mmCIF file of C-alpha atoms in Angstrom:
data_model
loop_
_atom_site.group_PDB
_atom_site.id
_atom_site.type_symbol
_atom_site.label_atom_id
_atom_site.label_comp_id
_atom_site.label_asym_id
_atom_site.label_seq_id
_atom_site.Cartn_x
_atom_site.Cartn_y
_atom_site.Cartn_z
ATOM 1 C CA UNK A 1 -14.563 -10.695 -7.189
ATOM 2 C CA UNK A 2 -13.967 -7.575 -5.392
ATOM 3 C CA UNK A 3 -17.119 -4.996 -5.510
ATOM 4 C CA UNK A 4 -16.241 -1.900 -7.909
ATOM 5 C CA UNK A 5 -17.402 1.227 -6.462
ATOM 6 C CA UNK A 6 -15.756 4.127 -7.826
ATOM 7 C CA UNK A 7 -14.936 4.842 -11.642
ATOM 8 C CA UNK A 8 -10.795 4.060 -11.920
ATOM 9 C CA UNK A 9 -8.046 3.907 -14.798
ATOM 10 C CA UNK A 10 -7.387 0.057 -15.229
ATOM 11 C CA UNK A 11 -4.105 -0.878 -13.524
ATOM 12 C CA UNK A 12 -1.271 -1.990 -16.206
ATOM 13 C CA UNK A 13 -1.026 -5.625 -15.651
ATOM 14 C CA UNK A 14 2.324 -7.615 -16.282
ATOM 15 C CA UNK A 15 2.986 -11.467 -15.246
ATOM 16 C CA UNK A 16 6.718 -12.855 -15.641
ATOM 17 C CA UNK A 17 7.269 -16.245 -15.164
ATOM 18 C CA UNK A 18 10.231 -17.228 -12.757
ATOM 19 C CA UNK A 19 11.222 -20.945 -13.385
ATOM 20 C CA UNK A 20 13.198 -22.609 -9.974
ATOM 21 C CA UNK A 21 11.887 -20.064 -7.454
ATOM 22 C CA UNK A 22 8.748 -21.772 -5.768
ATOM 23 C CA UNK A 23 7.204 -18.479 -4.706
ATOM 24 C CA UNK A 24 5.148 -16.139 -6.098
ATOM 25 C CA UNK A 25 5.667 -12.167 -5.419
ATOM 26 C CA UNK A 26 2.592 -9.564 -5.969
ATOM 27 C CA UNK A 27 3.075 -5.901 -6.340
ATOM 28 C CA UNK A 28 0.459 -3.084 -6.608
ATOM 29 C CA UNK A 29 1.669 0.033 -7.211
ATOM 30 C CA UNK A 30 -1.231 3.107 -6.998
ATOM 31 C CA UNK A 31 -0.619 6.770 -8.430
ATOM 32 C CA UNK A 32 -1.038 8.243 -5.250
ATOM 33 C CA UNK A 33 2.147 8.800 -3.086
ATOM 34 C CA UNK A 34 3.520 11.797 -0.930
ATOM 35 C CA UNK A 35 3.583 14.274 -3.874
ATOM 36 C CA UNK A 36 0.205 13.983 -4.048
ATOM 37 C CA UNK A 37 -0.992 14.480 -0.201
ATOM 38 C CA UNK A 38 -2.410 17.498 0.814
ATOM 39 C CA UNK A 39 -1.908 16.377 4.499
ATOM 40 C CA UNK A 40 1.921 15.437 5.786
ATOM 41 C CA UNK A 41 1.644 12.220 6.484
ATOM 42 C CA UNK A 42 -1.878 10.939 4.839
ATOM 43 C CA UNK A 43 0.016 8.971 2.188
ATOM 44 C CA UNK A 44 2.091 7.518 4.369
ATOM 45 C CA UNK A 45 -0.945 6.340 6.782
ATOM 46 C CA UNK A 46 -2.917 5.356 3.648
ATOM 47 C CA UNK A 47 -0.315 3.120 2.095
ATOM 48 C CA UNK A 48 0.289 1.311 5.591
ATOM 49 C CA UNK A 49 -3.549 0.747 6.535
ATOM 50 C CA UNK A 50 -4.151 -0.832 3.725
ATOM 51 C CA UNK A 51 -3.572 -4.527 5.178
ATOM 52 C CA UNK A 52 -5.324 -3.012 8.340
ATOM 53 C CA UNK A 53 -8.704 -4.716 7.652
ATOM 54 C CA UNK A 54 -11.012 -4.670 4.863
ATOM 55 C CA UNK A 55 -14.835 -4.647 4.013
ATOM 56 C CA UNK A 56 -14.471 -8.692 4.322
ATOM 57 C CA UNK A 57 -12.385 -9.091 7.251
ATOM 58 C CA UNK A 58 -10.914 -6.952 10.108
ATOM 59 C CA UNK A 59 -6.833 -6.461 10.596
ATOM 60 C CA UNK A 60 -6.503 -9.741 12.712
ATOM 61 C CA UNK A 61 -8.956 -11.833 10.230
ATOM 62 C CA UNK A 62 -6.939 -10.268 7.354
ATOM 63 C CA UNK A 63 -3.414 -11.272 8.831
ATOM 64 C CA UNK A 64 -4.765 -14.985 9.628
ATOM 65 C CA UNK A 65 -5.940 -15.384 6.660
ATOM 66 C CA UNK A 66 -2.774 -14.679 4.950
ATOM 67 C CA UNK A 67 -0.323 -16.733 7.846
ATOM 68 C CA UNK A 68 -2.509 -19.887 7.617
ATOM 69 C CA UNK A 69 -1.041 -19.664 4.105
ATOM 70 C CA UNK A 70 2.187 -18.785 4.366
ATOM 71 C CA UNK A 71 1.758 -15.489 3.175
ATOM 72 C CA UNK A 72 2.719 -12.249 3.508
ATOM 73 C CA UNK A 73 1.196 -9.149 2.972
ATOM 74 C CA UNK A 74 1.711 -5.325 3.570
ATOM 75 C CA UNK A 75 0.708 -2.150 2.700
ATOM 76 C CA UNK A 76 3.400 0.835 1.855
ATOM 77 C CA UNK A 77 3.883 4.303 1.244
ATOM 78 C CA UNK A 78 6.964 5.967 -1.150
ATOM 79 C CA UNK A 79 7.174 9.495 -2.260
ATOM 80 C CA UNK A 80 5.498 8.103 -5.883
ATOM 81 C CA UNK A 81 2.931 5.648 -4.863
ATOM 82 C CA UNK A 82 0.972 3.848 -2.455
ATOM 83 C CA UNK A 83 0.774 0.192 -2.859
ATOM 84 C CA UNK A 84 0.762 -3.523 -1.720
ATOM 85 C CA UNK A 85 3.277 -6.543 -1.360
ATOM 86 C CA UNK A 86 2.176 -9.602 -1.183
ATOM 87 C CA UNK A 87 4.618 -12.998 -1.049
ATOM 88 C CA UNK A 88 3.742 -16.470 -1.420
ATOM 89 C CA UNK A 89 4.654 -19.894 -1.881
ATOM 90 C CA UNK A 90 4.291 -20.491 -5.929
ATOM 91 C CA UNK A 91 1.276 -23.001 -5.639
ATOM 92 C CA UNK A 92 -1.139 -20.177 -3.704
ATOM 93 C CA UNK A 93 -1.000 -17.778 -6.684
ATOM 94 C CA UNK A 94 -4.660 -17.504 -6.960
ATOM 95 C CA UNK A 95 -4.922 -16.633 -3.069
ATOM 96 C CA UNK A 96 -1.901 -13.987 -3.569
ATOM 97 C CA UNK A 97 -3.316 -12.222 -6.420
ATOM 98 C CA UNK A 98 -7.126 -12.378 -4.608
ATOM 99 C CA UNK A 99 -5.807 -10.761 -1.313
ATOM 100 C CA UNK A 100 -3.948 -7.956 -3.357
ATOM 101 C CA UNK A 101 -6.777 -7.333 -5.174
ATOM 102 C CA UNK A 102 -9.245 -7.629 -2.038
ATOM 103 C CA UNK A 103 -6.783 -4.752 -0.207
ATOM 104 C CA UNK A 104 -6.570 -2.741 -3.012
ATOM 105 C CA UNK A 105 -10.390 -2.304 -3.502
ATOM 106 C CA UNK A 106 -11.756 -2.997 0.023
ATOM 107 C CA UNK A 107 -9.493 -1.113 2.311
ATOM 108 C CA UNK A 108 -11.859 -0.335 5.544
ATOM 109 C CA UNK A 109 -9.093 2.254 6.947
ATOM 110 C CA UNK A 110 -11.211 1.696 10.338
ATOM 111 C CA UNK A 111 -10.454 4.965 12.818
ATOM 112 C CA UNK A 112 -8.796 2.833 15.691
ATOM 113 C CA UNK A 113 -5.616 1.236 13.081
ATOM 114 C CA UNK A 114 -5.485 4.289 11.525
ATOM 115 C CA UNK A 115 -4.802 5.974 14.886
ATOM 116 C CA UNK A 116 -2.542 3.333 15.709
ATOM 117 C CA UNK A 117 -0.722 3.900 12.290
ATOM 118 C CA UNK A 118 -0.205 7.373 12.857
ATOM 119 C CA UNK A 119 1.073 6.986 16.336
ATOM 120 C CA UNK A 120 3.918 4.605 14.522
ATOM 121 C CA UNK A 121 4.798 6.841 12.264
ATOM 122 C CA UNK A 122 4.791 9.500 14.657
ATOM 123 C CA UNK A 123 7.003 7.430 17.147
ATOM 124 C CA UNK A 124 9.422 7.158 14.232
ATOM 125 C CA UNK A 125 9.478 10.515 13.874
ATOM 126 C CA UNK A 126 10.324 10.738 17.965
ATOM 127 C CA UNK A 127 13.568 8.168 17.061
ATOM 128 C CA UNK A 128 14.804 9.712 14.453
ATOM 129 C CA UNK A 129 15.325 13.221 15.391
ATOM 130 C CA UNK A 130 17.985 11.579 17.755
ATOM 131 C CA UNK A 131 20.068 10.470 14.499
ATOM 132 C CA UNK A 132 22.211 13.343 13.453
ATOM 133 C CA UNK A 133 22.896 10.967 10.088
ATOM 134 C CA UNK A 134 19.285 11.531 9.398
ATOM 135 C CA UNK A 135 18.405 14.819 10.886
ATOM 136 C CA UNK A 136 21.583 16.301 8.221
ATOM 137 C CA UNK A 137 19.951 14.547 5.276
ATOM 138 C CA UNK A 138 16.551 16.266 6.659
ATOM 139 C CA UNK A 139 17.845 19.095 6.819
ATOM 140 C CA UNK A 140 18.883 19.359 3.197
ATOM 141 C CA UNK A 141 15.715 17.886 1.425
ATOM 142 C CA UNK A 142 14.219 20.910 3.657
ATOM 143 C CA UNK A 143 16.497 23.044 2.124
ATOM 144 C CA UNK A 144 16.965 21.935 -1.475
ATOM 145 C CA UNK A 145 12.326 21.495 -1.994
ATOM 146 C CA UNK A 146 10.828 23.066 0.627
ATOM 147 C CA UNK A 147 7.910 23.773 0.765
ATOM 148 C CA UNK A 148 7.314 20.529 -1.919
ATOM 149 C CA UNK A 149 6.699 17.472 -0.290
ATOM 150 C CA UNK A 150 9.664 15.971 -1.327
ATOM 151 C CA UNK A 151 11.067 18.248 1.341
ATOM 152 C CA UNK A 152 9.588 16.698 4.854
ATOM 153 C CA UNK A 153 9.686 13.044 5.677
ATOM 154 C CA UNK A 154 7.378 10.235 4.647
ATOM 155 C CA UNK A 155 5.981 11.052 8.184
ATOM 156 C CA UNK A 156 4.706 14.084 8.166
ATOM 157 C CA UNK A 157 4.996 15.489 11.344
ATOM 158 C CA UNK A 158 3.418 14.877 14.562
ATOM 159 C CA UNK A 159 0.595 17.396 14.418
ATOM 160 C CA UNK A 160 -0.397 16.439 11.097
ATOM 161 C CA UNK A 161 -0.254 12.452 11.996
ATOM 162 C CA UNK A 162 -2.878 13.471 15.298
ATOM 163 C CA UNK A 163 -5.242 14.727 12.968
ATOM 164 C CA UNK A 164 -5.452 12.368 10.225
ATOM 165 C CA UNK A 165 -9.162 10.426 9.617
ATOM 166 C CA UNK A 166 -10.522 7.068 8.033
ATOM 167 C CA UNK A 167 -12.521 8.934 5.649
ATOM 168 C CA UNK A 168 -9.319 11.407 4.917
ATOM 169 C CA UNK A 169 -7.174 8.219 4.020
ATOM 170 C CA UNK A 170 -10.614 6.426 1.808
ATOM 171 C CA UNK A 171 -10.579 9.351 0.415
ATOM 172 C CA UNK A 172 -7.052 9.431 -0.687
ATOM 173 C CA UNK A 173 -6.840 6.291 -1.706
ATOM 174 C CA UNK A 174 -9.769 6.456 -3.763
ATOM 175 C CA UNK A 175 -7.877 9.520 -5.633
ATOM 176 C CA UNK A 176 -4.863 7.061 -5.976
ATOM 177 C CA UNK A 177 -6.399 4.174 -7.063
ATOM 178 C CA UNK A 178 -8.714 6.324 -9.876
ATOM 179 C CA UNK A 179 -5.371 7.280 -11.351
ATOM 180 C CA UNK A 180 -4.396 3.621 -11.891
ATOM 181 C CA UNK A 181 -0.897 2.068 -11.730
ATOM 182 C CA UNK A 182 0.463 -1.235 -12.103
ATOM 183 C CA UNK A 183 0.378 -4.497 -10.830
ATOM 184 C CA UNK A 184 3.374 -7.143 -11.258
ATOM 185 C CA UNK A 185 3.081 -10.972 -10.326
ATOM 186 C CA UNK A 186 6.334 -13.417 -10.713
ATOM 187 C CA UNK A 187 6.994 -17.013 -9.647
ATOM 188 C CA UNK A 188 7.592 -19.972 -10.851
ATOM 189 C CA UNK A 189 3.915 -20.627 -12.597
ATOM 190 C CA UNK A 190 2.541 -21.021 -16.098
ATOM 191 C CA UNK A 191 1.788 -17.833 -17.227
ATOM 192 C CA UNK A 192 -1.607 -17.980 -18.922
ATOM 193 C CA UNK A 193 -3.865 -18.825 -16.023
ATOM 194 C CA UNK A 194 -1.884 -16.341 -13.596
ATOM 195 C CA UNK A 195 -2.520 -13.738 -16.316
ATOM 196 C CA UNK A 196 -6.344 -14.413 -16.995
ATOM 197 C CA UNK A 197 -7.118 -14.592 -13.389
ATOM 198 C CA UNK A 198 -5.423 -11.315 -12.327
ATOM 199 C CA UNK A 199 -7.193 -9.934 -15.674
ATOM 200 C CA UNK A 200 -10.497 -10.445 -13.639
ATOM 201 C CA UNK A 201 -9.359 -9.690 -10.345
ATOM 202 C CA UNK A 202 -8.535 -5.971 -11.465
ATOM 203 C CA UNK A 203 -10.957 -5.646 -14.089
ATOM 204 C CA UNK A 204 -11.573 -1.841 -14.426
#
C-alpha cells in the first residue's frame, strides 16, 4: 500500500458495477483546482505531473508499467479539481485502482517534467492567442471575474508557467489532496472485492 505521509480527509469512495463493458474506468477527483492556486498556472502543472513519475518509478517506468497492461493513465487539471484517469481492461481492476492510488499519494513532481509541463502549457498558450474564437471567450471571462481565477486560462500565463517549482506543485497537491474528494471505479466486475480493495488502497 501506498506510504501515508501527510494527515488528509478520506476520499468519498463509490464503485458501480457496469455489466457488458469489459473495462474498468478510475477517477480521482482532489479539492484542489484553479480556484484554489495562488500561482496562474500551478494547478494546471500539478494536475498534469501527476503521471510524471512517482516515489516508485520515474515518468517512463510509470507509463510502461501501465502500456504493458493496456492501460491508460493521466493526470488533469479543471477549474474545481485536480485529479487522475485511469482506463483499463475489466480483468486488471486491482492494477487500475493500485496505480491511481500510487499517483495520487506518490507524485515525485521531479523539476525536469515539471519544466517540461509548463513549457506545454505555455506553448498552448502561444497557439491559442492566434484563435480569435478563443481569444473573444478570453476576453469575456477577463471581463465578467477578473481578477478571480475563473477569469485567466487554465494556463496561467507564460511568466507564471517559467517560474513554477517541484516543491510549489508537492506542495499544492498536498493542500488538495488534505481536502479530500472522491474516487469513482466502474466496469464490468463484482462489486464487493473492487470495493474492499479500493477501501485499503485510499485508506485515510
Amino acid at each position: 500500500m501506498p506510504e501515508r505521509t501527510t494527515a488528509r480527509e478520506a476520499p468519498a469512495l463509490r464503485v458501480r458495477q457496469v455489466p457488458g463493458a469489459p473495462v474498468v474506468v478510475v477517477r480521482v477527483a482532489l479539492a484542489g483546482g484553479a480556484r484554489r492556486e495562488s500561482i496562474p498556472g500551478l494547478a494546471l502543472v500539478t494536475g498534469r505531473s501527476l503521471d510524471e513519475g512517482t516515489r516508485r518509478r520515474d515518468y517512463r517506468q510509470l507509463a510502461a508499467a501501465a502500456e504493458a497492461l493496456g492501460m491508460n493513465a493521466c493526470g488533469y487539471c479543471a477549474f474545481e479539481q485536480i485529479g487522475i484517469t485511469v482506463d483499463a481492461l475489466a480483468a486488471d481492476w486491482r492494477a487500475a485502482i493500485d496505480l491511481a492510488a500510487e499517483m495520487t499519494f506518490e507524485p515525485a513532481f521531479p523539476e525536469e517534467r515539471i519544466a517540461f509541463v509548463a513549457r506545454q502549457a505555455a506553448a498552448e498558450l502561444e497557439a491559442q492567442a492566434d484563435d480569435a474564437e478563443v481569444a473573444t471567450a478570453r476576453a469575456f471571462a477577463d471581463l465578467l471575474y477578473a481578477p478571480h481565477p475563473k477569469g485567466r486560462p487554465l494556463q496561467g500565463d507564460a511568466a507564471s508557467l517559467a517560474r513554477l517549482t517541484g516543491e510549489q506543485c508537492a506542495a499544492f497537491h498536498a493542500a488538495s489532496l488534505a481536502r479530500g474528494g472522491v474516487v469513482v471505479v466502474a466496469g464490468d466486475f463484482d462489486e464487493e472485492p473492487v470495493r474492499s480493495h479500493l477501501a485499503a488502497a485510499f485508506a485515510a
